[in-house]
Short mmCIF file of N, CA and C in Angstrom, two decimals:
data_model
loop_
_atom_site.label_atom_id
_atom_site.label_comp_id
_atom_site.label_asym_id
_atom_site.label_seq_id
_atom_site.Cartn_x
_atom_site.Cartn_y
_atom_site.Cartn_z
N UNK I 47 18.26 25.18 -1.99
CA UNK I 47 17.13 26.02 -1.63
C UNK I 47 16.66 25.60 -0.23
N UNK I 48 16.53 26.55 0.57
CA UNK I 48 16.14 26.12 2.12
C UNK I 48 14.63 25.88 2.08
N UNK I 49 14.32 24.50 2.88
CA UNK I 49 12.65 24.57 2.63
C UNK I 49 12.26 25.13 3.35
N UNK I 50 12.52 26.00 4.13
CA UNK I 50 11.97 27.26 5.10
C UNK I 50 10.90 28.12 3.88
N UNK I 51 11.76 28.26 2.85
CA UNK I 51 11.13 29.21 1.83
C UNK I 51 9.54 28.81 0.83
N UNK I 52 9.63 27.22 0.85
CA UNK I 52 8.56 26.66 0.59
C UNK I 52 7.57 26.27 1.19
N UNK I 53 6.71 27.33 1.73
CA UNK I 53 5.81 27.01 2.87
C UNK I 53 5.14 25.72 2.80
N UNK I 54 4.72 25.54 1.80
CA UNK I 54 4.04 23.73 1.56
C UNK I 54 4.66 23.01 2.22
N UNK I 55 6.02 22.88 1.62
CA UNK I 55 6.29 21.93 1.89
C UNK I 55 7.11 21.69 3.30
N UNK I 56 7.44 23.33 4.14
CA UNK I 56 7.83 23.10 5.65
C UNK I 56 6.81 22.65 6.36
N UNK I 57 5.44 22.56 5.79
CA UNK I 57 4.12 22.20 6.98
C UNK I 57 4.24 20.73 6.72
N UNK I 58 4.82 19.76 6.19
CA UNK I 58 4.79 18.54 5.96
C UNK I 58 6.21 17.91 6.29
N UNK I 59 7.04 18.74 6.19
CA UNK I 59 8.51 18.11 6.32
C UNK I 59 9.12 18.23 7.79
N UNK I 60 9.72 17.42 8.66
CA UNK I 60 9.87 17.32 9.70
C UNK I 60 10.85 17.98 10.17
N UNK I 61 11.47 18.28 11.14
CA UNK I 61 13.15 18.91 11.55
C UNK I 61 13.87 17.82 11.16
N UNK I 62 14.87 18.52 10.66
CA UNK I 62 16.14 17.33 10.23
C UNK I 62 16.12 17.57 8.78
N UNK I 63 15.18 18.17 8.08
CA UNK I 63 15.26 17.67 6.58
C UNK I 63 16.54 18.77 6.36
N UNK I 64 17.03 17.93 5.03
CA UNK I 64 18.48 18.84 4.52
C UNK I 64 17.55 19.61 3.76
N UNK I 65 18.73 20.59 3.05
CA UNK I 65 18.33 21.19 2.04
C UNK I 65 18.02 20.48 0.59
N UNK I 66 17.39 21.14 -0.49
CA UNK I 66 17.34 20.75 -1.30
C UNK I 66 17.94 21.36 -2.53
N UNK I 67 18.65 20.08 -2.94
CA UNK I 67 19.69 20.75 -4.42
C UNK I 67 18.95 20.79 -5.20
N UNK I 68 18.40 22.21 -6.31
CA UNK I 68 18.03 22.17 -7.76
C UNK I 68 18.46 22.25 -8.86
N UNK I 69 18.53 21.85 -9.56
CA UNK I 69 19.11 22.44 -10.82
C UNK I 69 18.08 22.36 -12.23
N UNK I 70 18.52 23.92 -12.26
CA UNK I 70 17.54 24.47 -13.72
C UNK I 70 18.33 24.73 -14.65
N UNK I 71 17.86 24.28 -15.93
CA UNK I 71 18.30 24.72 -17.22
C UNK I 71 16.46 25.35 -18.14
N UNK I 72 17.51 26.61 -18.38
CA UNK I 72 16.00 27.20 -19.27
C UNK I 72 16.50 27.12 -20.69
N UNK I 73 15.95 26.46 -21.49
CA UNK I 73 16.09 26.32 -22.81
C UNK I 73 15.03 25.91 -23.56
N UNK I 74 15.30 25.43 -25.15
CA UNK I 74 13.83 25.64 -25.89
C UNK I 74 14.27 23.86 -26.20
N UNK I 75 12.86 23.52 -26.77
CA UNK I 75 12.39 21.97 -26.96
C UNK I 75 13.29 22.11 -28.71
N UNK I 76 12.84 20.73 -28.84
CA UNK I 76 12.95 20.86 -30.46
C UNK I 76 12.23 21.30 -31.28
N UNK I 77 10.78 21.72 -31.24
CA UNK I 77 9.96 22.49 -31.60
C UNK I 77 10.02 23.78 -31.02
N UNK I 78 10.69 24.41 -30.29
CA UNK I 78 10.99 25.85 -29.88
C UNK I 78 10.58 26.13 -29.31
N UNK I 79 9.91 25.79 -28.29
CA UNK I 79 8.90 25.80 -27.03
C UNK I 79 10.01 25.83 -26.17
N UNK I 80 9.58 26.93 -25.26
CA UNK I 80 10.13 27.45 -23.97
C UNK I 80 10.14 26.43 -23.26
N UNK I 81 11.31 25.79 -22.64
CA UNK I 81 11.55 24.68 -21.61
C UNK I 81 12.31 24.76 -20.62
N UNK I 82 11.92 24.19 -19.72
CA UNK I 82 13.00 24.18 -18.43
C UNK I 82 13.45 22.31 -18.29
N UNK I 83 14.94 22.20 -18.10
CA UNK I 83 15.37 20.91 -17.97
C UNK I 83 15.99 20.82 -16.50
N UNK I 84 15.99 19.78 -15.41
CA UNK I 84 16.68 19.81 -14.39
C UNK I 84 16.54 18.97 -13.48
N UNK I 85 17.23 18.97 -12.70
CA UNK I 85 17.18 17.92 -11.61
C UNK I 85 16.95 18.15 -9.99
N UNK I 86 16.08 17.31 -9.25
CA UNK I 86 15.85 17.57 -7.92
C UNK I 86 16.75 16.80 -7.14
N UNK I 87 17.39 17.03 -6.26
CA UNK I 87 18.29 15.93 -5.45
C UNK I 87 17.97 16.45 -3.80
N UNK I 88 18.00 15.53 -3.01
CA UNK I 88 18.14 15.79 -1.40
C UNK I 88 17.57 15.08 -0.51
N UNK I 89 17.16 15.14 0.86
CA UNK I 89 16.40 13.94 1.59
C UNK I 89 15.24 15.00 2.28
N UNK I 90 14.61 14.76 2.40
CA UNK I 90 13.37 15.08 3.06
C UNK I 90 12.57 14.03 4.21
N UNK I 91 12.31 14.66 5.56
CA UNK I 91 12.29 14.02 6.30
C UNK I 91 10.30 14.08 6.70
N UNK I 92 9.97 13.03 6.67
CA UNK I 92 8.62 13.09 6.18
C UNK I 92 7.85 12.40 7.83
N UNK I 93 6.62 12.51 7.82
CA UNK I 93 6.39 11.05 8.68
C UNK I 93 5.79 10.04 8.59
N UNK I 94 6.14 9.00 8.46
CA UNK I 94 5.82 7.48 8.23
C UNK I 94 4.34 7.29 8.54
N UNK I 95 3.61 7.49 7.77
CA UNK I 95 2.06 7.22 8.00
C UNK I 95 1.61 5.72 8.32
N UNK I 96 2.99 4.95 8.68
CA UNK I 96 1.79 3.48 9.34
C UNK I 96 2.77 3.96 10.81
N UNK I 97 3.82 4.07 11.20
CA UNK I 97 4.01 4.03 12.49
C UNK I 97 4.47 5.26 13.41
N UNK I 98 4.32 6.13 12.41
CA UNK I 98 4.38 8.07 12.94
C UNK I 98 5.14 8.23 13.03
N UNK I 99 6.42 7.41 12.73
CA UNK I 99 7.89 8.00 12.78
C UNK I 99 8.47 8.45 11.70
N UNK I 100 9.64 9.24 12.02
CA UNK I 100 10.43 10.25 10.93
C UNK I 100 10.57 9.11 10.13
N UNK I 101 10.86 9.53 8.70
CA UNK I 101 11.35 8.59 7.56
C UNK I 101 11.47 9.51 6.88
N UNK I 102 12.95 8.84 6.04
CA UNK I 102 13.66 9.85 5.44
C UNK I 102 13.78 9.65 4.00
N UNK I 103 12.99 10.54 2.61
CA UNK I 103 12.51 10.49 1.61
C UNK I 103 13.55 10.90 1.08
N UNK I 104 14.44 9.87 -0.05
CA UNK I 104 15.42 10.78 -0.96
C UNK I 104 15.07 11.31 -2.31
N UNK I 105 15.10 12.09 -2.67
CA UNK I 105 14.77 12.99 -3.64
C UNK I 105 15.72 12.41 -4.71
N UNK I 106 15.35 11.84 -5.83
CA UNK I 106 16.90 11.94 -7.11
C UNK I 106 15.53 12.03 -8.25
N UNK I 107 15.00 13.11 -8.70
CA UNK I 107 14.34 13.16 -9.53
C UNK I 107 14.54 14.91 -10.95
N UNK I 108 14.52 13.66 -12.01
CA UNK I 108 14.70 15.05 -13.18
C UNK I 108 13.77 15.20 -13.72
N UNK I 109 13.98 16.37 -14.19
CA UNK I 109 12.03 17.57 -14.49
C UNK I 109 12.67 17.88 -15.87
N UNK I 110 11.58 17.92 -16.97
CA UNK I 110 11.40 18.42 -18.41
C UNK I 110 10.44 18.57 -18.56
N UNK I 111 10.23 19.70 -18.55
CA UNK I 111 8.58 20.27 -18.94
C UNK I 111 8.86 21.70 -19.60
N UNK I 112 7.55 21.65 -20.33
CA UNK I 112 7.60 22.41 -21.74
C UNK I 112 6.40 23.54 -21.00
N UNK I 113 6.67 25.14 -21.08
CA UNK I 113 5.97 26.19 -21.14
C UNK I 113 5.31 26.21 -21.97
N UNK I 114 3.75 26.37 -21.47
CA UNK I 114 2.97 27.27 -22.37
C UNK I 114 1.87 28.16 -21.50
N UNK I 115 0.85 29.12 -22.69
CA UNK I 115 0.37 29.53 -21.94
C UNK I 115 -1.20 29.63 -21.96
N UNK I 116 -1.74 28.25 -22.65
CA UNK I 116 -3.15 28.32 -22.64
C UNK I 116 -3.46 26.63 -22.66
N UNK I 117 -3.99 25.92 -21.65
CA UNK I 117 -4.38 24.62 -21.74
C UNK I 117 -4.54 23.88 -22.45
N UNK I 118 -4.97 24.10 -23.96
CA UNK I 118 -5.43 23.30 -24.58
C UNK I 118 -4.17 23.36 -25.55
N UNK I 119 -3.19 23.80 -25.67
CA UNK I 119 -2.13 23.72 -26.22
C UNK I 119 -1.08 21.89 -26.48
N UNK I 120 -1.72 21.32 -27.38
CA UNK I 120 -1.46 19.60 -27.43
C UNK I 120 0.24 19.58 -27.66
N UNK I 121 1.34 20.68 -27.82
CA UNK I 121 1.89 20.38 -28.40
C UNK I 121 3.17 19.94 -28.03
N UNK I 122 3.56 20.47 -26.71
CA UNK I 122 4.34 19.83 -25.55
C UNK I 122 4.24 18.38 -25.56
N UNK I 123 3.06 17.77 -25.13
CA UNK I 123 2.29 16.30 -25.16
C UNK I 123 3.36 15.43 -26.26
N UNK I 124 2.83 16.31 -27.65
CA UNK I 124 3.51 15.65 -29.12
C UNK I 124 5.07 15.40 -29.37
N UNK I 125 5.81 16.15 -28.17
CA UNK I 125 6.83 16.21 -28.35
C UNK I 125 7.47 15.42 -26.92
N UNK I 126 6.60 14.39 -26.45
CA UNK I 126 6.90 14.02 -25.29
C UNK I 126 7.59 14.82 -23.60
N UNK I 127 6.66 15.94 -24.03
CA UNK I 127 6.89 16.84 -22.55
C UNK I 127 6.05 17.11 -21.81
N UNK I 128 6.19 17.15 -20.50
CA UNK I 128 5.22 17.71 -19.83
C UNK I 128 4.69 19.15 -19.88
N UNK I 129 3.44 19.13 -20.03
CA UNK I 129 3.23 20.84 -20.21
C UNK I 129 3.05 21.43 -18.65
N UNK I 130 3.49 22.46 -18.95
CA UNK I 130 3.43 23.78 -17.48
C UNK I 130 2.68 24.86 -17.91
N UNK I 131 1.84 24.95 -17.53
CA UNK I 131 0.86 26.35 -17.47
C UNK I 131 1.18 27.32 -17.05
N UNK I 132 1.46 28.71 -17.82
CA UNK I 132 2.01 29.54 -17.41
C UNK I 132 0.68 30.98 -17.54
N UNK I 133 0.36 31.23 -16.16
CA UNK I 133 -0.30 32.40 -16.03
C UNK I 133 0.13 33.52 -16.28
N UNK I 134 -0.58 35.07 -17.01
CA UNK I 134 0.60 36.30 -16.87
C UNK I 134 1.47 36.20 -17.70
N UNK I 135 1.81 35.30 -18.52
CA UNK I 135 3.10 35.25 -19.01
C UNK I 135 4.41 35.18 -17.95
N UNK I 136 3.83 35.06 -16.78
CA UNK I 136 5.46 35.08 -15.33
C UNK I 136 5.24 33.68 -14.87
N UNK I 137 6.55 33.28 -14.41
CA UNK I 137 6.81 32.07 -13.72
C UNK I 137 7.80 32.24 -12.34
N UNK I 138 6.56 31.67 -11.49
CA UNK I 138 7.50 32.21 -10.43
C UNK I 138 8.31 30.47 -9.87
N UNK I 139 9.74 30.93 -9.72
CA UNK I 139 10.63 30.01 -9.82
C UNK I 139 10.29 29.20 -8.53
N UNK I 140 10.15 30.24 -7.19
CA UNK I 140 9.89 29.34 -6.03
C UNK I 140 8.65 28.35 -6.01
N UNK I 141 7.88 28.65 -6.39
CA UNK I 141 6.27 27.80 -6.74
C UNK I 141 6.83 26.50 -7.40
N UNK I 142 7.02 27.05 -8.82
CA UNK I 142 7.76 25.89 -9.76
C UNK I 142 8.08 24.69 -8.87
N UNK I 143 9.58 24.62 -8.20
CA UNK I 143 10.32 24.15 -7.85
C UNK I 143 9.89 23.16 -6.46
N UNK I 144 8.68 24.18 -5.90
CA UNK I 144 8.04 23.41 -4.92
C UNK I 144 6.77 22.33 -5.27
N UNK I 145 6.67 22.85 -6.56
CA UNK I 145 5.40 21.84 -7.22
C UNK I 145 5.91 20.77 -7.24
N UNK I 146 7.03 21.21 -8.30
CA UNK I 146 7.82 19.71 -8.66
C UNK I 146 8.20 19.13 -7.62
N UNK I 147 8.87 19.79 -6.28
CA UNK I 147 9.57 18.38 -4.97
C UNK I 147 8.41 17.62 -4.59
N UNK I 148 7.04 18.75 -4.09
CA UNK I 148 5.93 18.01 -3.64
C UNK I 148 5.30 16.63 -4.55
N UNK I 149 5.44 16.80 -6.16
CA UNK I 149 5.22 15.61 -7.23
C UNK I 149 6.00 15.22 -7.18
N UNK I 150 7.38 15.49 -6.99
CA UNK I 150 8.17 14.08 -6.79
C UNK I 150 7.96 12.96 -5.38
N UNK I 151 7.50 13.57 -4.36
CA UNK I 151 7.44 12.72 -3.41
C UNK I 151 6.60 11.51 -3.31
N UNK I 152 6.63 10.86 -2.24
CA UNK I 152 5.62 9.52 -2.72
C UNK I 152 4.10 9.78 -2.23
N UNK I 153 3.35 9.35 -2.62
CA UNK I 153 1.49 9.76 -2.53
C UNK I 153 1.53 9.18 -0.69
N UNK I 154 2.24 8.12 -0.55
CA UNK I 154 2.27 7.58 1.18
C UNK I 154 3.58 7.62 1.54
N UNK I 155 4.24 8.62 2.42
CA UNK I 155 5.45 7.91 3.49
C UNK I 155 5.72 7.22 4.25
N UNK I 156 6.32 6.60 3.87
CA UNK I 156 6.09 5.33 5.26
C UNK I 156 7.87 4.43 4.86
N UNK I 157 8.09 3.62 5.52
CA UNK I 157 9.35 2.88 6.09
C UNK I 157 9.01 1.71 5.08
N UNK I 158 9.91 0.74 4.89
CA UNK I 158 9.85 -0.45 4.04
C UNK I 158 9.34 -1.21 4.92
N UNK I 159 9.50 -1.33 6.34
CA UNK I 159 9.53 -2.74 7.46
C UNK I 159 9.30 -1.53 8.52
N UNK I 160 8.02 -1.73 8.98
CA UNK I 160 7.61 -1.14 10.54
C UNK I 160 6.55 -1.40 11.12
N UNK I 161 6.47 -1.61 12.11
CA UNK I 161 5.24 -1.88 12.52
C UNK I 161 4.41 -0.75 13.14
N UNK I 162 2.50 -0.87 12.30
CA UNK I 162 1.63 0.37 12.69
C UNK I 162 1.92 0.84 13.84
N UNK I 163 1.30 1.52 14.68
CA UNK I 163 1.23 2.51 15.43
C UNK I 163 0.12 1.74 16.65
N UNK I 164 -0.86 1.28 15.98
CA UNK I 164 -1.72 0.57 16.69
C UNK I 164 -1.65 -0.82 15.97
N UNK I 165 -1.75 -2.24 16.57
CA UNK I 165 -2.32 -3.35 16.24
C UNK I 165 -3.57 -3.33 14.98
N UNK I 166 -3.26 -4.10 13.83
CA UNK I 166 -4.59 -4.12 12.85
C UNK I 166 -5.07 -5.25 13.54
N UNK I 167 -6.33 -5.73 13.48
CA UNK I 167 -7.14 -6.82 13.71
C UNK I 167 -7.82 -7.29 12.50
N UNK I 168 -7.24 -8.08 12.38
CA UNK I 168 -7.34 -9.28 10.86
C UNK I 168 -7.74 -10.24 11.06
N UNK I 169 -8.31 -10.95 12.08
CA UNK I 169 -9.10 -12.00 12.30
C UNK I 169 -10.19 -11.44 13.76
N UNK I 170 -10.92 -12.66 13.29
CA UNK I 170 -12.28 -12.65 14.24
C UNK I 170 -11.99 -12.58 15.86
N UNK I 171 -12.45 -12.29 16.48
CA UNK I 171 -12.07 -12.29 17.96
C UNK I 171 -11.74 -13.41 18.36
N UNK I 172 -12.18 -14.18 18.56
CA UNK I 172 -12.26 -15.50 18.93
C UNK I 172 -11.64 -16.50 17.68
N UNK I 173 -10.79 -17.51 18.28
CA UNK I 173 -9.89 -18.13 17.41
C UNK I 173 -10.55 -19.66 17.23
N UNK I 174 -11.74 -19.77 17.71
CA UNK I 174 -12.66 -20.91 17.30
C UNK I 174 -13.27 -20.71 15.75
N UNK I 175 -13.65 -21.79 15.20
CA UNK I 175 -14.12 -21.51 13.89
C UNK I 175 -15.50 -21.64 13.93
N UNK I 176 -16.17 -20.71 12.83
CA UNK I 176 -17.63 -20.10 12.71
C UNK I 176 -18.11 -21.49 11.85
N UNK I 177 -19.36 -21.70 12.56
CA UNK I 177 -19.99 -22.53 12.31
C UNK I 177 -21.17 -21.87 11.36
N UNK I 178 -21.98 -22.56 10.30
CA UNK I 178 -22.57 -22.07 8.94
C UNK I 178 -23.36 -20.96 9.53
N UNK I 179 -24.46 -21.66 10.61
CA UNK I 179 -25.40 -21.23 11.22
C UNK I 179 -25.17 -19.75 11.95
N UNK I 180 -24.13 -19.41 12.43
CA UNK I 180 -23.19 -18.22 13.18
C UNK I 180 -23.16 -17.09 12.39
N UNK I 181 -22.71 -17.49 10.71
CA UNK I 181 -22.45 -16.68 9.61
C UNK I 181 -23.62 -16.16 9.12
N UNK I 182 -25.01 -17.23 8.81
CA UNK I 182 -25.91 -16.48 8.59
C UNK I 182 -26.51 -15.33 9.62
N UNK I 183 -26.34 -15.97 11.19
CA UNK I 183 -26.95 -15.16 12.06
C UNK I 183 -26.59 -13.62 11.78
N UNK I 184 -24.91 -14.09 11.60
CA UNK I 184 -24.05 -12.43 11.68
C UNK I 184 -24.31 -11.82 10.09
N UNK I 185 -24.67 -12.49 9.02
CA UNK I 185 -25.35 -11.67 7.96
C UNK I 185 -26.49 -10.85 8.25
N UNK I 186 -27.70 -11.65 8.96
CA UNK I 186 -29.15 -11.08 8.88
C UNK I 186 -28.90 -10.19 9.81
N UNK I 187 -27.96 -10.09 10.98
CA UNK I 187 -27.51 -8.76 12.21
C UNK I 187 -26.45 -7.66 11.66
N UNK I 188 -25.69 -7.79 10.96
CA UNK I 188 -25.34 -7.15 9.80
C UNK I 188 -26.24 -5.90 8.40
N UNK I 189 -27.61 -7.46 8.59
CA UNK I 189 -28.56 -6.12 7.64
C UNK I 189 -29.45 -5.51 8.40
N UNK I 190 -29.65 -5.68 9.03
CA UNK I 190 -30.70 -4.96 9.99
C UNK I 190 -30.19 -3.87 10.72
N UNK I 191 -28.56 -3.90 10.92
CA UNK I 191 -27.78 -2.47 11.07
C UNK I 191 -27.92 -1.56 10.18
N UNK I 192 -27.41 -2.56 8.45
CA UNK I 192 -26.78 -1.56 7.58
C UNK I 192 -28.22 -0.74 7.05
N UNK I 193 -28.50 0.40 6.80
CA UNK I 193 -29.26 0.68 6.17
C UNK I 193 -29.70 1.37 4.97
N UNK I 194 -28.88 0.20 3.95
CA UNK I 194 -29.22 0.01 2.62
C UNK I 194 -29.72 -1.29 2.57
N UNK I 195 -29.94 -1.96 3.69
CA UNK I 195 -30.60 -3.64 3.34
C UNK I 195 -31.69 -3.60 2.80
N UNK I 196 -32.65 -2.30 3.13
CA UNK I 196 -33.99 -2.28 2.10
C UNK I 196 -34.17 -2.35 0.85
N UNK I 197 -32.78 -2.24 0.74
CA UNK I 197 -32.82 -1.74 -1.61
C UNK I 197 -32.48 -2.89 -2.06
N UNK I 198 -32.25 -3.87 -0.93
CA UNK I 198 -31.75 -5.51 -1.82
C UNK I 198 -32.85 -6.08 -2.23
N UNK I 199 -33.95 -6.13 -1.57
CA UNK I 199 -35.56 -5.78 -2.55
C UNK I 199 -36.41 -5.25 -3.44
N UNK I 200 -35.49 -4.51 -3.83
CA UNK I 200 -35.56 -3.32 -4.55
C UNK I 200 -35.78 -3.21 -5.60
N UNK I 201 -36.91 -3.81 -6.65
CA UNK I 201 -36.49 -3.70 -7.80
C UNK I 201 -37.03 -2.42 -9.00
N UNK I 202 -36.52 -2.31 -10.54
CA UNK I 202 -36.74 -1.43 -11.09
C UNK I 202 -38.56 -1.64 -11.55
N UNK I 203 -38.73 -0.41 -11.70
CA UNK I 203 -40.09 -0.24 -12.00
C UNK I 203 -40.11 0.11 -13.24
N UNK I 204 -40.83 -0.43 -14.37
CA UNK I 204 -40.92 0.92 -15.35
C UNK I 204 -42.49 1.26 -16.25
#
């Protein structure tokens, strides 16, 4: 399936991504519930949210989920399936298929080993060590910024 066709997911996926292999099987559960069984395969080219570069997401994920057509329907669940909500009684295949790549992907893209984009700063400016007196100063200049320091006085009334 060309992701040209899945608008979602061309606004997120970079040039370069391949296509994506699907495979559907429509069949019924063991309880007779309308099911679809199948597999996602392919690479998707994403961008690395710590250092903005392409990174390339492989897809090897299989889908079993059980049709129905009113939410509160427990019975998919009971039979260890995922339920799919089906509006209309129609299922439209391209939606489907793009739900599932977008849930298969990872919640962050990013590289195993890269370095951010910008420097984090994980220590204090200065590589001398804070003396007791320094720490309180930078607490009480700290509350006098933040302004919720009033409610640390704060107590309940009743």
């Amino acid at each position: 399936m060309p992701l040209q066709k899945l608008p979602r997911l061309a606004e997120i996926a970079l040039d370069g991504t391949e296509d994506v292999e699907v495979t559907l099987d429509f069949t019924r559960s063991v309880g007779k519930r309308p099911m679809i069984k199948g597999h996602i395969r392919g690479n998707i080219v994403l961008e690395c949210q710590r250092c903005m570069q392409p990174v390339t997401i492989a897809l090897d994920a299989p889908l079993q989920v059980a049709l129905t057509t009113f939410e509160s329907d427990e019975r998919p669940e009971q039979e260890g399936l995922e339920a799919w909500l089906i509006e209309d009684e129609r299922l439209f295949i391209q939606d489907f298929v793009e739900d599932e790549i977008l849930l298969a992907l990872p919640l962050v893209a990013k590289h195993e080993q890269c370095e951010p984009l910008r420097k984090l700063i994980e220590a204090l400016p200065s590589d001398e060590p804070v003396t007791e007196s320094e720490q309180v100063d930078d607490v009480a200049a700290n509350a006098k910024k933040n302004p919720f320091a009033v409610l640390k006085d704060w107590k309940k009334t009743e």
